[in-house]
PDB file of C-alpha atoms in Angstrom:
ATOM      1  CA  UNK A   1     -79.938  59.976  64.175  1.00  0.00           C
ATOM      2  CA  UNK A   2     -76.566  58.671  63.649  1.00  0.00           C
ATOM      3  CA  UNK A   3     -74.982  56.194  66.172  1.00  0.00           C
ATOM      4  CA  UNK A   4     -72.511  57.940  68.943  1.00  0.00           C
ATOM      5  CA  UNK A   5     -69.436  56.753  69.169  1.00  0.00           C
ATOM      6  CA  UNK A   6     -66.954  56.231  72.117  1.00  0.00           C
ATOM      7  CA  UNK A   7     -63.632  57.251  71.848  1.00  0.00           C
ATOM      8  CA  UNK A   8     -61.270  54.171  72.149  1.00  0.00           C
ATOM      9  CA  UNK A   9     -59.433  54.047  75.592  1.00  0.00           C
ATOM     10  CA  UNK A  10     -56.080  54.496  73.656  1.00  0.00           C
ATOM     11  CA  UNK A  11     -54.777  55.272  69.854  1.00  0.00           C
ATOM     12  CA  UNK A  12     -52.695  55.940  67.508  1.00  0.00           C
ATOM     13  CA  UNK A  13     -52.533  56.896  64.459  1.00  0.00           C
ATOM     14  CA  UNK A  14     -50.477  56.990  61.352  1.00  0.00           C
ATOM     15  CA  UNK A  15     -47.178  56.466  63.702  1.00  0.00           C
ATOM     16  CA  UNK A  16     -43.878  57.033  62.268  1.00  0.00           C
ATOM     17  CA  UNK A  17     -40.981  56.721  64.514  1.00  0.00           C
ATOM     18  CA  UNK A  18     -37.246  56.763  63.854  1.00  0.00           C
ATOM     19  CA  UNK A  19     -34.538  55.910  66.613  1.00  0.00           C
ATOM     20  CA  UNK A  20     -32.282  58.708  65.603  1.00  0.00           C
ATOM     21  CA  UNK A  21     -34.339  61.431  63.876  1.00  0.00           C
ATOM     22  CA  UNK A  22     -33.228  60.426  60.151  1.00  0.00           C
ATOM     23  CA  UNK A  23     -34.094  56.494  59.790  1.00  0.00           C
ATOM     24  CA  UNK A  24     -37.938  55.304  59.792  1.00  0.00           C
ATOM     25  CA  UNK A  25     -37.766  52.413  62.217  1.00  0.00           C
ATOM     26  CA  UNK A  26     -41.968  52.411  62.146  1.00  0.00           C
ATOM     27  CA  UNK A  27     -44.499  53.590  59.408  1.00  0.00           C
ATOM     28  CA  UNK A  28     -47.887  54.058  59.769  1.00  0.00           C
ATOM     29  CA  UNK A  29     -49.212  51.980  62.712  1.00  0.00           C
ATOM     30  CA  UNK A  30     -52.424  52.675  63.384  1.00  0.00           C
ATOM     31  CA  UNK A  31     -53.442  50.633  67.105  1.00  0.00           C
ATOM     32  CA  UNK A  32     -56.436  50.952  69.056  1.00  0.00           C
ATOM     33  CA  UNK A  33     -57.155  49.716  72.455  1.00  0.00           C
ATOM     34  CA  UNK A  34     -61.110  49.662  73.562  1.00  0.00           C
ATOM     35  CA  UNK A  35     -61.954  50.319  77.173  1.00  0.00           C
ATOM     36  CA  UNK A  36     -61.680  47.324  79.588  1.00  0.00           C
ATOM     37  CA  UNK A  37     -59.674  45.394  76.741  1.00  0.00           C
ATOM     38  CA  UNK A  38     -56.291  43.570  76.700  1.00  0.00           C
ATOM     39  CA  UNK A  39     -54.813  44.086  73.474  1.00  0.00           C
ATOM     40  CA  UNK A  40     -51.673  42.414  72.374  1.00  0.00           C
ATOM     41  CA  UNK A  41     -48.854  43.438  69.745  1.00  0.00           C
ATOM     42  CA  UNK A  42     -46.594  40.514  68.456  1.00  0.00           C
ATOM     43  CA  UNK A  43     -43.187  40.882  66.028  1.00  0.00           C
ATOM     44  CA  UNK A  44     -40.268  39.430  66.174  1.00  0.00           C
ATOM     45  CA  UNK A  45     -36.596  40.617  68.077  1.00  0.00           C
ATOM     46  CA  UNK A  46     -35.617  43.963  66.892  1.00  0.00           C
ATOM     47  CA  UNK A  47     -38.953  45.266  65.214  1.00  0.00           C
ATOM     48  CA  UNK A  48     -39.971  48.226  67.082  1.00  0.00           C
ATOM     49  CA  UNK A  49     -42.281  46.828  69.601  1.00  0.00           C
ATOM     50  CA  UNK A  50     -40.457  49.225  72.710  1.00  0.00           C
ATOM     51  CA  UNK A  51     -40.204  51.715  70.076  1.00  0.00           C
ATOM     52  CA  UNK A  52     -44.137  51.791  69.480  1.00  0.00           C
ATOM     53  CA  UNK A  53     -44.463  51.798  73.432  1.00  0.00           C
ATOM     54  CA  UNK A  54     -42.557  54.680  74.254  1.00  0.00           C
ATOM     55  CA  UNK A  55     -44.422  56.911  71.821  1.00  0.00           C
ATOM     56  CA  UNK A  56     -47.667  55.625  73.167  1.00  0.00           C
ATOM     57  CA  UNK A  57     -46.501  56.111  76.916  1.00  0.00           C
ATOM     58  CA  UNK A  58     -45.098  60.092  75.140  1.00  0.00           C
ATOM     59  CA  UNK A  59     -41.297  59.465  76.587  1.00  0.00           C
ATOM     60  CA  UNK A  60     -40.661  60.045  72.624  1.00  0.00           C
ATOM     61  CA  UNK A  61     -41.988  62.144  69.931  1.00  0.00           C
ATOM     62  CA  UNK A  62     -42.952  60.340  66.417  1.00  0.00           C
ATOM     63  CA  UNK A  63     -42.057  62.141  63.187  1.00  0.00           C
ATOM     64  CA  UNK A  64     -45.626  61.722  62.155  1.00  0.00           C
ATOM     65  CA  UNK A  65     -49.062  60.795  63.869  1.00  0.00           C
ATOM     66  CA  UNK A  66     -50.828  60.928  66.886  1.00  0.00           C
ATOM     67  CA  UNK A  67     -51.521  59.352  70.230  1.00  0.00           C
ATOM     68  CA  UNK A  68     -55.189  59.572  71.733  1.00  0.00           C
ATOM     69  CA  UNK A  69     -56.373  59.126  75.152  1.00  0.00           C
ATOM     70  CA  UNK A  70     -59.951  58.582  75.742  1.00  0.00           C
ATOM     71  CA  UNK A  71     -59.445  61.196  72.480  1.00  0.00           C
ATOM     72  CA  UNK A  72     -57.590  63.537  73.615  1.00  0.00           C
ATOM     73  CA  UNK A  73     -54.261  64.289  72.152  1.00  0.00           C
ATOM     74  CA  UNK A  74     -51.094  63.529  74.430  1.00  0.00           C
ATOM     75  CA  UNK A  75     -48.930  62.568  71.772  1.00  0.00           C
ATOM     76  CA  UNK A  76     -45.275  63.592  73.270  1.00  0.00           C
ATOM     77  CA  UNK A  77     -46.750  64.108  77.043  1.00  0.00           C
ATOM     78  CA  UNK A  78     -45.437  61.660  79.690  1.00  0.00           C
ATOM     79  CA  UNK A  79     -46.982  60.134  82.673  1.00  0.00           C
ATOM     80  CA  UNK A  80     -50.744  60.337  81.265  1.00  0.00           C
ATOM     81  CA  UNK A  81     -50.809  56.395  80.871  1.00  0.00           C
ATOM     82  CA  UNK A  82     -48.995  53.604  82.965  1.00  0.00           C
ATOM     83  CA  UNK A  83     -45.881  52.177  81.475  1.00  0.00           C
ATOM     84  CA  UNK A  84     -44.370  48.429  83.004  1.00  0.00           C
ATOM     85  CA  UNK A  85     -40.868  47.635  81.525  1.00  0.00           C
ATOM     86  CA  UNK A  86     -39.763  43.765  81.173  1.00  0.00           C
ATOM     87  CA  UNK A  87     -37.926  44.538  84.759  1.00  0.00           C
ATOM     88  CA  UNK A  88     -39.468  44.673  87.626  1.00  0.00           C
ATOM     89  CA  UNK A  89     -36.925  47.550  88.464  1.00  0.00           C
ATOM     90  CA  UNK A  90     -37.939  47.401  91.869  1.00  0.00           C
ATOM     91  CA  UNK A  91     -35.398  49.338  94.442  1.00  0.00           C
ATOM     92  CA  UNK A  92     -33.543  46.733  96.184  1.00  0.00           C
ATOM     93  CA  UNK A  93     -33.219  49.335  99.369  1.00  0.00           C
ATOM     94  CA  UNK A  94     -36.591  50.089  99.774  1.00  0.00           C
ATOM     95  CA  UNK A  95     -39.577  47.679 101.691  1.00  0.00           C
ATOM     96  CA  UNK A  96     -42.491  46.368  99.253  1.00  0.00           C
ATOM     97  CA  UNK A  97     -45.037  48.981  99.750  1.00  0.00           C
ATOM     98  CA  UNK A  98     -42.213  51.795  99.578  1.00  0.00           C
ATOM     99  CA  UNK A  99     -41.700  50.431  96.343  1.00  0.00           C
ATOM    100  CA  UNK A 100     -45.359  50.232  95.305  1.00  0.00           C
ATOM    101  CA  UNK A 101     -45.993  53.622  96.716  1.00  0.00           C
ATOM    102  CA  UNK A 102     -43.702  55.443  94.347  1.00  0.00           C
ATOM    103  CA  UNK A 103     -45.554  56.801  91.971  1.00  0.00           C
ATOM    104  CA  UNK A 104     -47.556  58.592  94.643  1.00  0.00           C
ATOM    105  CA  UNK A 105     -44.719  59.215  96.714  1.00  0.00           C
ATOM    106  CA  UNK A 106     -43.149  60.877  93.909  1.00  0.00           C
ATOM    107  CA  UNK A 107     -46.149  63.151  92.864  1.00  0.00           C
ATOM    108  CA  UNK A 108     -45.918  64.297  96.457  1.00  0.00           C
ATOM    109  CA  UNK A 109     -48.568  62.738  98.342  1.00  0.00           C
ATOM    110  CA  UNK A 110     -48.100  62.440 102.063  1.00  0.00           C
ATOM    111  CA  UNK A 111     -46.343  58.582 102.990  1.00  0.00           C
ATOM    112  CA  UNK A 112     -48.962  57.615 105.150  1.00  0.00           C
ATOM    113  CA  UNK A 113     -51.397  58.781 102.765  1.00  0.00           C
ATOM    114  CA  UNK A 114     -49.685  56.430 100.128  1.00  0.00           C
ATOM    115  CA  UNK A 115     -49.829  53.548 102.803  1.00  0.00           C
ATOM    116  CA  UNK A 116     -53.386  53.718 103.156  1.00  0.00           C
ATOM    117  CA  UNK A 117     -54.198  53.395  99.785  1.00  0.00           C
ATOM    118  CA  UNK A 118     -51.801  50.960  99.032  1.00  0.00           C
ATOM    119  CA  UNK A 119     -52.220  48.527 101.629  1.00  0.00           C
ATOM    120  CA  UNK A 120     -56.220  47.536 100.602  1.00  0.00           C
ATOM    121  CA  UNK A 121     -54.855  46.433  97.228  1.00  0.00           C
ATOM    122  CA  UNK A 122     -52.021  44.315  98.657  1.00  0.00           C
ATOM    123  CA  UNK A 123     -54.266  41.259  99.313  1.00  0.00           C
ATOM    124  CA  UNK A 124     -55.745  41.624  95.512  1.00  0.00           C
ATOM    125  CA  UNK A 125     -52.120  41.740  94.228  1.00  0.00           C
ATOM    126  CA  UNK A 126     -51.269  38.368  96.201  1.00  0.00           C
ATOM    127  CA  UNK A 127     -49.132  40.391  97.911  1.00  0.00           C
ATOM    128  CA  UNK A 128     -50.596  40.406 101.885  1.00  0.00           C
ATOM    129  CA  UNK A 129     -47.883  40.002 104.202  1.00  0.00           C
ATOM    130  CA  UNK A 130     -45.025  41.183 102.092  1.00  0.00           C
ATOM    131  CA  UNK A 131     -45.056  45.111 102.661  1.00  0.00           C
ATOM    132  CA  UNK A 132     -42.059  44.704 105.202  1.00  0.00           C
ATOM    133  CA  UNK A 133     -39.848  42.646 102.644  1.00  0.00           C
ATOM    134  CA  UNK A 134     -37.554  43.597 100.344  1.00  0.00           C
ATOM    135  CA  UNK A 135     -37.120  42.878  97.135  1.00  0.00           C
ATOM    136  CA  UNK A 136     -34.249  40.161  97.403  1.00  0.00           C
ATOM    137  CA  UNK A 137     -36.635  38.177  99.991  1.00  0.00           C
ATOM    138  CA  UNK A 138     -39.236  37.599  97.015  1.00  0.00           C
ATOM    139  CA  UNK A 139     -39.663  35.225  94.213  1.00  0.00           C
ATOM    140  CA  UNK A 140     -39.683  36.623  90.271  1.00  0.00           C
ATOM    141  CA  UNK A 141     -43.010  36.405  90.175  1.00  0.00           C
ATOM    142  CA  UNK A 142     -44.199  38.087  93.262  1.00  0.00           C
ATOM    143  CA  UNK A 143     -41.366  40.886  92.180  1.00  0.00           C
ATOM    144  CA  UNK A 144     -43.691  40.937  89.478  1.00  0.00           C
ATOM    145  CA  UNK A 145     -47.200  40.970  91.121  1.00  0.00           C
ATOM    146  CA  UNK A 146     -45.145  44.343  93.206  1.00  0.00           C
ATOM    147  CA  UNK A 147     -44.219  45.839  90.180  1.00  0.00           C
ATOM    148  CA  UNK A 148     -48.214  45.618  88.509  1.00  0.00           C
ATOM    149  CA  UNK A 149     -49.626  47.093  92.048  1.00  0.00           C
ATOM    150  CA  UNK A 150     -47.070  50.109  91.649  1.00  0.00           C
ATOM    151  CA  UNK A 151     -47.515  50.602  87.647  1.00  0.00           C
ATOM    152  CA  UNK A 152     -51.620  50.463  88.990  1.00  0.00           C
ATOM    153  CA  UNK A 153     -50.842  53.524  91.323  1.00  0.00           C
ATOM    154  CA  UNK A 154     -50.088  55.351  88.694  1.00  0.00           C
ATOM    155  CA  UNK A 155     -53.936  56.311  88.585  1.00  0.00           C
ATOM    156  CA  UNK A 156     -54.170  55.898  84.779  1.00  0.00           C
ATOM    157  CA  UNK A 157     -56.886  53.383  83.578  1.00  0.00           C
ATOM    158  CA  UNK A 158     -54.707  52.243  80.528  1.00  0.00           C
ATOM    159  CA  UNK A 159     -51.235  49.819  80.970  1.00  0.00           C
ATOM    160  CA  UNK A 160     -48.242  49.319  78.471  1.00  0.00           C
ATOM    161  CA  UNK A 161     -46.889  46.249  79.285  1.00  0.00           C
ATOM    162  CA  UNK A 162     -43.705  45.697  78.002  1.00  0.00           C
ATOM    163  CA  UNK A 163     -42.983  41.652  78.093  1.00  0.00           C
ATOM    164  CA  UNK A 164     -43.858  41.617  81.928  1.00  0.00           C
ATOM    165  CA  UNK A 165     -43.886  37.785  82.033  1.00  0.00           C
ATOM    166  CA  UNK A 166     -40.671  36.851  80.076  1.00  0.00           C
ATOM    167  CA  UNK A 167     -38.317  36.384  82.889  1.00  0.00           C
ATOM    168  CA  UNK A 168     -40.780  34.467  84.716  1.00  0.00           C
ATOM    169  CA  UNK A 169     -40.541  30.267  84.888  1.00  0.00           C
ATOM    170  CA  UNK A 170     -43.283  28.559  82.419  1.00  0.00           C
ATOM    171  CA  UNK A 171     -45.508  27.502  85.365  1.00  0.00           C
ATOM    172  CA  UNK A 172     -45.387  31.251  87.384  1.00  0.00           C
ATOM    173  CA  UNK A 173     -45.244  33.002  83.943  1.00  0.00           C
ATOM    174  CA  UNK A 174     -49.030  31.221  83.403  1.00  0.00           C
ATOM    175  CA  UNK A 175     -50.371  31.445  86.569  1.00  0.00           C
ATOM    176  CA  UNK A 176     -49.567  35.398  86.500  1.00  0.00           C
ATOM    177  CA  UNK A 177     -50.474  36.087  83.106  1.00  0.00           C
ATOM    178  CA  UNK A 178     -54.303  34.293  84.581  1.00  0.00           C
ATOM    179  CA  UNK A 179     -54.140  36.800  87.737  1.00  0.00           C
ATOM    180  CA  UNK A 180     -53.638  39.727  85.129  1.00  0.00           C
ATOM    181  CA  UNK A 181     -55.828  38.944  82.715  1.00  0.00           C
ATOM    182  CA  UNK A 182     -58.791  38.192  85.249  1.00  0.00           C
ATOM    183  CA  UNK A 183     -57.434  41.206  87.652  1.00  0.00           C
ATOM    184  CA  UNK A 184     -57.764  43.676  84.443  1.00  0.00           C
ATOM    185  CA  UNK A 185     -61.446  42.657  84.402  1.00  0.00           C
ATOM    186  CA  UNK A 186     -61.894  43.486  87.855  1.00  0.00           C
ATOM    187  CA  UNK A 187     -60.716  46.836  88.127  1.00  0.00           C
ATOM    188  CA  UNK A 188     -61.495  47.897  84.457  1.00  0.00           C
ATOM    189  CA  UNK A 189     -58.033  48.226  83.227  1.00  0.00           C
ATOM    190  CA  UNK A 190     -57.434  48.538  79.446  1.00  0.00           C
ATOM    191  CA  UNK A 191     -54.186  47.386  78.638  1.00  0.00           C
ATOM    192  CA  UNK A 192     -51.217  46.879  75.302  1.00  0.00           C
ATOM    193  CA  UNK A 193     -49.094  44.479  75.399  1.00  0.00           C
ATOM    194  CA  UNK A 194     -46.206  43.656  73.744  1.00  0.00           C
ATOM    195  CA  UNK A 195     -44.542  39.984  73.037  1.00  0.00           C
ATOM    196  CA  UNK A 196     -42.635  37.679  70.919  1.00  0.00           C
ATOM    197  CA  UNK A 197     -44.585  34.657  72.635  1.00  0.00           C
ATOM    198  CA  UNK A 198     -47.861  33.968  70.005  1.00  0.00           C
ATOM    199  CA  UNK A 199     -49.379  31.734  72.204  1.00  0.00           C
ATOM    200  CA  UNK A 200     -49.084  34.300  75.272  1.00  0.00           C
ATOM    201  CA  UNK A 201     -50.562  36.924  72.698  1.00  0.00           C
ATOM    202  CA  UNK A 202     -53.716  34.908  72.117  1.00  0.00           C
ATOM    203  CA  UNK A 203     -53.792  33.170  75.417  1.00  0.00           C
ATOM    204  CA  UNK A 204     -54.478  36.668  76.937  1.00  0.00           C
ATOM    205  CA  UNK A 205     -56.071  39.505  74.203  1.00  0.00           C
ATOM    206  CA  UNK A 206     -59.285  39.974  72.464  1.00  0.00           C
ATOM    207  CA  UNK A 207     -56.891  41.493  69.136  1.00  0.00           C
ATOM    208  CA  UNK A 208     -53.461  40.676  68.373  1.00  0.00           C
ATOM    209  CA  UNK A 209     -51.469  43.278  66.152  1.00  0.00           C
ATOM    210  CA  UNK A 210     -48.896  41.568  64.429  1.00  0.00           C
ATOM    211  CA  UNK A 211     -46.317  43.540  63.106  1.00  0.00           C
ATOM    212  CA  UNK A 212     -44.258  43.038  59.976  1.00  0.00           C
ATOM    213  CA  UNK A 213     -40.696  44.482  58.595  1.00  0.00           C
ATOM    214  CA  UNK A 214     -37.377  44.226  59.140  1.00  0.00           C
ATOM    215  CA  UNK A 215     -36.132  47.826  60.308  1.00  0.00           C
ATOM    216  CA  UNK A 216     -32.373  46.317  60.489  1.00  0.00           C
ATOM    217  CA  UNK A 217     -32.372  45.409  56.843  1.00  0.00           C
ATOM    218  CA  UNK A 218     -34.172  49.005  56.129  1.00  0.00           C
ATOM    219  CA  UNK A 219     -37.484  47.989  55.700  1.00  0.00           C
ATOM    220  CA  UNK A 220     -39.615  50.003  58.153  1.00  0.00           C
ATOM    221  CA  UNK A 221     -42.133  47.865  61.039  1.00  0.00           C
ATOM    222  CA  UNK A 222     -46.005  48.150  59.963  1.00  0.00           C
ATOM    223  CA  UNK A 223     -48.841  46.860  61.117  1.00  0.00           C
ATOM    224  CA  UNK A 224     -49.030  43.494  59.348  1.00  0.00           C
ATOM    225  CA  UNK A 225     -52.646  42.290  59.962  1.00  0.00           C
ATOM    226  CA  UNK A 226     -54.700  41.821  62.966  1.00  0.00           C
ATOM    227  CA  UNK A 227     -56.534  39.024  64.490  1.00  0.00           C
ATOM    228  CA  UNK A 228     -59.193  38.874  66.309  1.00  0.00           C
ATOM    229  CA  UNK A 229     -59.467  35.951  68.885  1.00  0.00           C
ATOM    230  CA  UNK A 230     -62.835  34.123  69.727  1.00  0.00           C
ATOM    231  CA  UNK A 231     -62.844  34.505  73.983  1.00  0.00           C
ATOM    232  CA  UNK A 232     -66.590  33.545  73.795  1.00  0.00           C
ATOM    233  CA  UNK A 233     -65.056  30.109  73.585  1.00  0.00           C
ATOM    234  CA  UNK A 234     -63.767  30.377  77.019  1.00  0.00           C
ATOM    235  CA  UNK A 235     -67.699  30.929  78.071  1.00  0.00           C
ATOM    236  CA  UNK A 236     -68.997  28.347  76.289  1.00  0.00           C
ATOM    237  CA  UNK A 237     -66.422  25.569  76.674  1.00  0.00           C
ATOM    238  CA  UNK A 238     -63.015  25.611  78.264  1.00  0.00           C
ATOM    239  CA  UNK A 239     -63.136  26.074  81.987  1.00  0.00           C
ATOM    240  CA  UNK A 240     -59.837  28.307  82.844  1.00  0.00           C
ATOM    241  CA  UNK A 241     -57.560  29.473  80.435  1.00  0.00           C
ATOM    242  CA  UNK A 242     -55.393  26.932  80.106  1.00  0.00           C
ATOM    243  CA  UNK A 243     -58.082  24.661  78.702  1.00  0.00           C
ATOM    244  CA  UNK A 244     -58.563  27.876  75.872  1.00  0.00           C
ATOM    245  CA  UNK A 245     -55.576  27.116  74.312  1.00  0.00           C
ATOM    246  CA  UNK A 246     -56.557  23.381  73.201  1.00  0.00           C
ATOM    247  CA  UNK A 247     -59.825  24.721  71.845  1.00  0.00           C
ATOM    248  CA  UNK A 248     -60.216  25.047  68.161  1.00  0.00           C
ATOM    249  CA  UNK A 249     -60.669  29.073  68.496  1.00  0.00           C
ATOM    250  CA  UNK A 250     -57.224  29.402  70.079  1.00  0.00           C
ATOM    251  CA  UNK A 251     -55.448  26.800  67.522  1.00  0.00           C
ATOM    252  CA  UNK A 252     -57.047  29.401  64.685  1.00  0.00           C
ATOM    253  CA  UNK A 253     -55.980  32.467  66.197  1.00  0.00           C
ATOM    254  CA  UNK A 254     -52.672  31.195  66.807  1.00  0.00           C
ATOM    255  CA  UNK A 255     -51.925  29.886  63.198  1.00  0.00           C
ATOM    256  CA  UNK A 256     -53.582  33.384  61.524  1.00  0.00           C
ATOM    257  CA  UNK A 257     -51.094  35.102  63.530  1.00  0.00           C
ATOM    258  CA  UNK A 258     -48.015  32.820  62.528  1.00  0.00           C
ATOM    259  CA  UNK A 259     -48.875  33.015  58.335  1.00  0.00           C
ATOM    260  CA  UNK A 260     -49.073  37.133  59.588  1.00  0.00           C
ATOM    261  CA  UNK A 261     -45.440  37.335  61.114  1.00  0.00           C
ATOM    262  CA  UNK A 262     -44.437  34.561  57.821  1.00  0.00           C
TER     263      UNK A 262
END
């Protein structure tokens, strides 16, 4: 009997996308994130990355391909996975957990019933004790720790993360990219992200995507190669993640995905 096989949390395939309806910004990208995984996409300024991102979260239409979710097709239909842009774009006159409780608030549930199922996940967040605050009162990276819990109460078990941690100081930007990456395991999340940072790419996935082209010079974004990165090291070795990245399985990683982006 032949071997079942689970449909990957998210994918696409054969994605062609143009900013304008005429000129092919992305060819062909095929991605695939697995259930429970952290997968990373890496290019440089200007390649598509958002592009890609907004056709996976369907707030655009590609010319060609599809977008799978848990295998069924949503390719063009918004708000069926949970999209973080690089701002926190939290609303400056609304408390914390108004702000978290959007997306609920929005798909009309009830505001206390919003609270309540909010306020257990505050303390996992490292957010206890800010729900009265505004925004201004809190640091860039607890803006950022609001703006996870409210992309999370969007009730869809897959994330697009568009460079969440790029604003963020070097110390805060790794302490939060740890939180995510062990808060993901945790609750099960499956998540894409997208970077120009290689060592945040293989600090944090299993895969990295690395993406090739020049879609400014007319030479339309692919999918350049992908690497896989050895996180058993982290079991058998390093003990956080900051020790991973002096290990010889991080060094490799990193340098297959720098001869990939050339």
């Amino acid at each position: 009997m032949a071997e079942q096989r689970t449909a990957p949390a998210l994918e696409a395939r054969g994605l062609t996308l143009s900013w304008d309806g005429e000129h092919i910004v992305v060819q062909g990208v095929d991605v695939q994130v697995g259930d429970s995984e952290i997968v990373c996409m890496v290019g440089r300024s200007g390649c598509g990355k958002t592009t890609i991102l907004h056709a996976l979260a369907g707030l655009s239409a590609p010319m060609e391909g599809q977008v799978l979710l848990h295998g069924e097709d949503v390719t063009g239909v918004p708000g069926r996975v949970s999209y973080m842009f690089q701002k926190d774009l939290l609303l400056p006159s609304k408390r914390i957990l108004d702000n978290v409780c959007l997306p609920l608030t929005l798909r009309g549930v009830a505001r206390e019933e919003a609270y309540a199922k909010a306020r257990p996940l505050l303390d996992r967040f490292g957010l206890a004790g800010t729900e009265d605050k505004w925004p201004s009162q809190l640091s860039g990276g607890m803006r950022q720790r609001a703006a996870f819990l409210r992309t999370y109460l969007m009730d869809n078990d897959v994330m697009l993360l568009d460079e969440p941690f790029s604003a963020l100081d070097a110390i805060t930007r790794n302490d939060l990219r740890a939180w995510f990456a062990q808060t993901s395991v945790e609750l099960g999340l499956s998540a894409l992200l997208i970077t120009h940072d290689v060592d945040e790419a293989v600090m944090m996935a299993s895969r990295v995507y690395v993406l090739g082209g020049a879609p400014s010079e007319g030479v339309p974004s692919h999918i350049a190669g992908e690497v896989t990165v050895d996180r058993g090291a982290l079991q058998d070795g390093p003990s956080s993640e900051k020790d991973f990245v002096l290990t010889p399985a991080f060094i490799e990683a990193k340098r297959q995905v720098l001869d990939l982006l050339g």
